[in-house]
Short mmCIF file of C-alpha atoms in Angstrom, two decimals:
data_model
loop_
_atom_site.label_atom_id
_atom_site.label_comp_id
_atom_site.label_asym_id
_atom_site.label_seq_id
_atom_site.Cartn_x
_atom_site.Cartn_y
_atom_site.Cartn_z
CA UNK A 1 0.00 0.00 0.00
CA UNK A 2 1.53 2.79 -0.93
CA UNK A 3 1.88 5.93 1.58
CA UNK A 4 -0.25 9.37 1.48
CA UNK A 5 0.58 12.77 1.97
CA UNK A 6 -2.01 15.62 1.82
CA UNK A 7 -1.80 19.13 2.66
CA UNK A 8 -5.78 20.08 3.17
CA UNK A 9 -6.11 23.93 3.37
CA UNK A 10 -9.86 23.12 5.13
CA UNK A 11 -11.57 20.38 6.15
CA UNK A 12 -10.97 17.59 3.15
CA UNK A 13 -13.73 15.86 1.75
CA UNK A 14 -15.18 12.74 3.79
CA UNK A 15 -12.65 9.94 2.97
CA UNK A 16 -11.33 8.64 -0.55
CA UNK A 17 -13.66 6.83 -2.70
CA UNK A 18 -13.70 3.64 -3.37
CA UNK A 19 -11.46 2.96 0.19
CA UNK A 20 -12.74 0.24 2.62
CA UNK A 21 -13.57 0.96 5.96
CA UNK A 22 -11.92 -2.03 7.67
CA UNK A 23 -8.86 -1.61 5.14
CA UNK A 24 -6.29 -2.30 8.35
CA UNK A 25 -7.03 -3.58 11.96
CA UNK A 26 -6.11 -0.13 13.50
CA UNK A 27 -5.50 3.58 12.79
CA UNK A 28 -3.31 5.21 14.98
CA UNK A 29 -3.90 8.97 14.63
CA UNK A 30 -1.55 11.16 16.27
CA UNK A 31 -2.19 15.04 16.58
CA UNK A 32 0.88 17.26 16.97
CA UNK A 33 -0.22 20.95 17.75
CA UNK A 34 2.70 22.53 19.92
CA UNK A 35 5.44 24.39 18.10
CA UNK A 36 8.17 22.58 19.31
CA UNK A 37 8.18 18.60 18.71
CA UNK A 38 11.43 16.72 19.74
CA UNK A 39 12.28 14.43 16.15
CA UNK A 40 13.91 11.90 18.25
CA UNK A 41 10.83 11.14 20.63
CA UNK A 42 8.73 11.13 17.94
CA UNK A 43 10.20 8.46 16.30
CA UNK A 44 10.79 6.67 19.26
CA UNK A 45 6.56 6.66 19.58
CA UNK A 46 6.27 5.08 16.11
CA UNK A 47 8.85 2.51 16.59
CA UNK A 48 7.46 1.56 19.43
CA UNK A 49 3.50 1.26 18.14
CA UNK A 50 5.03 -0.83 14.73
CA UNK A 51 6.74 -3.06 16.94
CA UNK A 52 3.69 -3.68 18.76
CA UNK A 53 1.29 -4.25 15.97
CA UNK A 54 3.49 -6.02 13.85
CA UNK A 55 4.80 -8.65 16.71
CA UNK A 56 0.34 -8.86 17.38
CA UNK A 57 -0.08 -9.52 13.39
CA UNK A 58 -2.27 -6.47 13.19
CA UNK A 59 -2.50 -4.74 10.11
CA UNK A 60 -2.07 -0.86 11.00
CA UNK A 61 -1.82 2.58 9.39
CA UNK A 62 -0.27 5.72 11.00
CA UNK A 63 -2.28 8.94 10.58
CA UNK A 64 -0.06 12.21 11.34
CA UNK A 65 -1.91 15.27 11.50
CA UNK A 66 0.74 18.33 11.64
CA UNK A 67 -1.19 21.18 12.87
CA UNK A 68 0.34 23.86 11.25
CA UNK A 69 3.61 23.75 13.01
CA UNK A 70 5.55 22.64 9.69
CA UNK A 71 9.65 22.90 9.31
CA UNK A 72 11.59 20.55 10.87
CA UNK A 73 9.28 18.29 11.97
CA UNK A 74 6.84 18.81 8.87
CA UNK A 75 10.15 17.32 6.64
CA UNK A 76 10.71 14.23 9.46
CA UNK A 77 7.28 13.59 8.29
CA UNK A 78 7.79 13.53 4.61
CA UNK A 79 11.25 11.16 5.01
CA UNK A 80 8.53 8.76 7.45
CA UNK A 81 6.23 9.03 4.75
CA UNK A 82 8.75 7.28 2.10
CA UNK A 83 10.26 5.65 4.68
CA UNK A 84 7.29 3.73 6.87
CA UNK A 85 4.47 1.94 4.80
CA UNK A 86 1.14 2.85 5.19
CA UNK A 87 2.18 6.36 7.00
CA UNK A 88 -0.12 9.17 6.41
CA UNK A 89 0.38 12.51 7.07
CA UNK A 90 -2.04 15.62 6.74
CA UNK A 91 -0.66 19.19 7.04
CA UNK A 92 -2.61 22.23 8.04
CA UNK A 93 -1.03 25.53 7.36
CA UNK A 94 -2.17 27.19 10.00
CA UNK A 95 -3.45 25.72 13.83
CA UNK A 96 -6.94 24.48 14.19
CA UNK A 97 -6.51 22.96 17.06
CA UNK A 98 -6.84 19.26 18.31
CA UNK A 99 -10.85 19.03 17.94
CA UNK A 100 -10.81 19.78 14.12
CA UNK A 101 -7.30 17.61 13.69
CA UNK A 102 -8.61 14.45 15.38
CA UNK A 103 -12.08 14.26 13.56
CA UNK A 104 -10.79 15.12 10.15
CA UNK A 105 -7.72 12.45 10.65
CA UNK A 106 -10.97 10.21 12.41
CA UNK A 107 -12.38 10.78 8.63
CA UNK A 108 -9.81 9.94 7.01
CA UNK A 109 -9.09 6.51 8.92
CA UNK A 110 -9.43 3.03 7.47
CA UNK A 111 -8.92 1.22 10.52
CA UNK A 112 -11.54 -0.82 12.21
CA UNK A 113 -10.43 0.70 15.46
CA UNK A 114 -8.67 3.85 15.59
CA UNK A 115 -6.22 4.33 18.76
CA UNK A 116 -5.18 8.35 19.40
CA UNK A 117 -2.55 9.02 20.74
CA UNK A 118 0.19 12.66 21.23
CA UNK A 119 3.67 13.41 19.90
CA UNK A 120 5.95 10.54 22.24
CA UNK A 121 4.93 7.37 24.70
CA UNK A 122 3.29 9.04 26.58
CA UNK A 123 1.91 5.06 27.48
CA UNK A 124 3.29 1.79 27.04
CA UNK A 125 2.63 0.73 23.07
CA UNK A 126 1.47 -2.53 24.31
CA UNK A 127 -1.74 -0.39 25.82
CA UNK A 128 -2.76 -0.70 22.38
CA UNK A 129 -3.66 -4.34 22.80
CA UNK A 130 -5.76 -4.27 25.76
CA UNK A 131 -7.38 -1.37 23.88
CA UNK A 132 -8.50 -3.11 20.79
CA UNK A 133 -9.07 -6.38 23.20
CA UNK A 134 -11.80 -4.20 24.98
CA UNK A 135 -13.21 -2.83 21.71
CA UNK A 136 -13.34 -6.19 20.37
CA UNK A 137 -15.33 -7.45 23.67
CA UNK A 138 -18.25 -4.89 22.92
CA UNK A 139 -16.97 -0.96 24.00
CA UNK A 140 -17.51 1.26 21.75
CA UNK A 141 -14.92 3.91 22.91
CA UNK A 142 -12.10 2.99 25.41
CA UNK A 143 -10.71 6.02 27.60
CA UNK A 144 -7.44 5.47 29.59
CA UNK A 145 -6.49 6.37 32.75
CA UNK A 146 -2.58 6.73 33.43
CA UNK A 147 -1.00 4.82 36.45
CA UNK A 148 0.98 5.61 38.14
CA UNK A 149 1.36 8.91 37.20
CA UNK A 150 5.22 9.78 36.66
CA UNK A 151 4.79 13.76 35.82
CA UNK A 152 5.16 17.04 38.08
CA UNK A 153 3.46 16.85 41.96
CA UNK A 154 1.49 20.18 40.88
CA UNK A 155 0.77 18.88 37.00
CA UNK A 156 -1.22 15.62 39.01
CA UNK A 157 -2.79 17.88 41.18
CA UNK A 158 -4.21 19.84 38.47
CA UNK A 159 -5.51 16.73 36.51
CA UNK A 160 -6.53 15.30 40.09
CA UNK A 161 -8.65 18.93 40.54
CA UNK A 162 -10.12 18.61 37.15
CA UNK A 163 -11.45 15.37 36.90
CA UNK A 164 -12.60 15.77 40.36
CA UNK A 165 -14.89 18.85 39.57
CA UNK A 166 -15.80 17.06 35.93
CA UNK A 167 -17.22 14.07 37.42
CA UNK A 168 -19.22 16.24 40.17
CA UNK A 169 -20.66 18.06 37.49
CA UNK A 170 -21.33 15.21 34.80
CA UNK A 171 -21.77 12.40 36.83
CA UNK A 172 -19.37 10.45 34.66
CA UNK A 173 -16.78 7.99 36.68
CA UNK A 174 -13.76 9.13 34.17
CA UNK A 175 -10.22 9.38 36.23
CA UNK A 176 -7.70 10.84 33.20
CA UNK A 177 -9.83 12.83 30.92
CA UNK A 178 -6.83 14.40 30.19
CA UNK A 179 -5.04 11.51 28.27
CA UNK A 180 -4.58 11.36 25.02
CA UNK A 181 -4.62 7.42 24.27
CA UNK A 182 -7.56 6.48 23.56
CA UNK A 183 -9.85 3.65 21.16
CA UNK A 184 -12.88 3.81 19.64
CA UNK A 185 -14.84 2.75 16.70
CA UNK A 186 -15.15 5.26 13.78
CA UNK A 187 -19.05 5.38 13.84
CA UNK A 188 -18.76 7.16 17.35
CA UNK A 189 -16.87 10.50 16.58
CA UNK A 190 -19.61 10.23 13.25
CA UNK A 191 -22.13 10.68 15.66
CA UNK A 192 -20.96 13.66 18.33
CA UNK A 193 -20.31 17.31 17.80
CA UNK A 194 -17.38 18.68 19.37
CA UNK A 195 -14.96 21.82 18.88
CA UNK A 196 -12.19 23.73 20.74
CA UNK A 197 -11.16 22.10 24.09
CA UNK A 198 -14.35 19.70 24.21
CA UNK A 199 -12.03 16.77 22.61
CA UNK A 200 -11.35 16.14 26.34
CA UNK A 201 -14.56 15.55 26.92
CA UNK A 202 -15.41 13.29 23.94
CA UNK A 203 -15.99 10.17 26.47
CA UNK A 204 -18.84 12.06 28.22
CA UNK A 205 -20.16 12.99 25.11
CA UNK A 206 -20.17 9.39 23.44
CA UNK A 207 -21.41 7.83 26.93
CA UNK A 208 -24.29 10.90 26.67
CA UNK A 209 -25.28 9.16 23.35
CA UNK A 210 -25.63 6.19 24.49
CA UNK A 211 -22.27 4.58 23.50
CA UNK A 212 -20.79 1.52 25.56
CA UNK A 213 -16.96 3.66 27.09
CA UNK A 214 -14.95 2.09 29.40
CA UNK A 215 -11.73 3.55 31.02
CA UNK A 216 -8.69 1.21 31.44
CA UNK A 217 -5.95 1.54 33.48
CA UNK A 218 -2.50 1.65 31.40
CA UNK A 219 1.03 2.54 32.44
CA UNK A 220 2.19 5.72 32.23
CA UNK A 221 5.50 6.25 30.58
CA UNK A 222 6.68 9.94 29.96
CA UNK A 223 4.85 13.50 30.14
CA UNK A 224 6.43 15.64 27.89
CA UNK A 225 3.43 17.94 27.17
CA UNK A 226 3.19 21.48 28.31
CA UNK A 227 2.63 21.42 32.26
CA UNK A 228 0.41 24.24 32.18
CA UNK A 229 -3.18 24.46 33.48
CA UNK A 230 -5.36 22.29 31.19
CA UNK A 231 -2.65 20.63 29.31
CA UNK A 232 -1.68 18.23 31.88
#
């Protein structure tokens, strides 16, 4: 299968004709959005989810969504692109932010399961298993919860404040909203709305319509995120 490389200007059109759905096993969709992405983590990430899918037999495409930050890391992407097979990548001139990145690279996928996840391993790769092992078993959208934490005393007590006051307020048992590894099946971004900073909440919105989510517990790795409030 030969790779793909687009550079949208909007939102592309739906997917490509004539593609199947369940083309591969898994999409893994990563949105990069901060301005500075270090090459040599990156790559570590991608090694690290190939070795995983090819040592499970799992037939998997990589969906790259640089969101406008270009340069360096825009060219790594290109050399991945002839390098890695199957390795998409989609290229937005300008920021639009994670919600419009993840459902147009969500549109785009021709995984039956599509796995989400940032920049570097953030989680063990092998969290990708257990994933797809719960979405086979029924769930419709699988949200992870990091343990043990291994970032910054006040960046956990942040995320620890924020989930608190989220599940007062929604009365929705999710630990980790902030985590970007994640599974679900295509048909339930289809079917929610979401823009700006809601992609956090995209497991209260699927379990609001009805969706089967479940949250599993996977290891944490590395935090190399901004530490900031809200991007924890």
């Amino acid at each position: 299968m030969k790779s793909e490389l687009t550079t949208p200007m909007t939102a592309p059109d739906e997917r490509e004709a004539g593609l199947s759905v369940h083309e591969f096993d898994v999409s893994l969709v990563i949105v990069a959005t901060e301005v500075v992405v270090d090459l040599p983590s990156f790559t570590e990430m991608v090694d690290g989810f190939r070795r995983v899918f090819h040592e499970s037999n799992l037939k998997a495409e990589f969906i790259v969504v640089d969101d406008g930050i270009g340069g360096p890391f825009y060219d790594a992407l290109v050399a991945l692109n002839k390098k890695v097979p199957n390795f998409r990548v989609i290229r937005f001139r300008r920021t639009f932010g994670e919600s419009t990145s993840l459902r147009i690279a969500s549109e785009r996928a021709r995984g039956e399961f599509i796995i989400t996840n940032t920049w570097y391993l953030q989680v063990k790769p092998e969290s990708a298993i257990d994933v797809i092992k719960r979405l086979r078993e029924g769930a419709d959208f699988v949200a992870a919860g990091r343990v043990p934490r291994v970032d910054s005393f006040v960046a956990r007590a942040q995320s620890w404040g924020f989930n608190s006051l989220t599940r007062i307020l929604t009365k929705a048992e999710f630990r980790d909203l902030n985590c970007s590894f994640r599974g679900y099946r295509k048909y339930v971004l289809d079917s929610i709305h979401f823009h700006g900073d809601l992609f956090r909440f995209v497991p209260i919105l699927a379990l609001g319509q009805g969706f089967r989510v479940e949250e599993l517990e996977v290891q944490h790795v590395a935090e190399k995120g901004p530490s900031t409030f809200l991007n924890f």
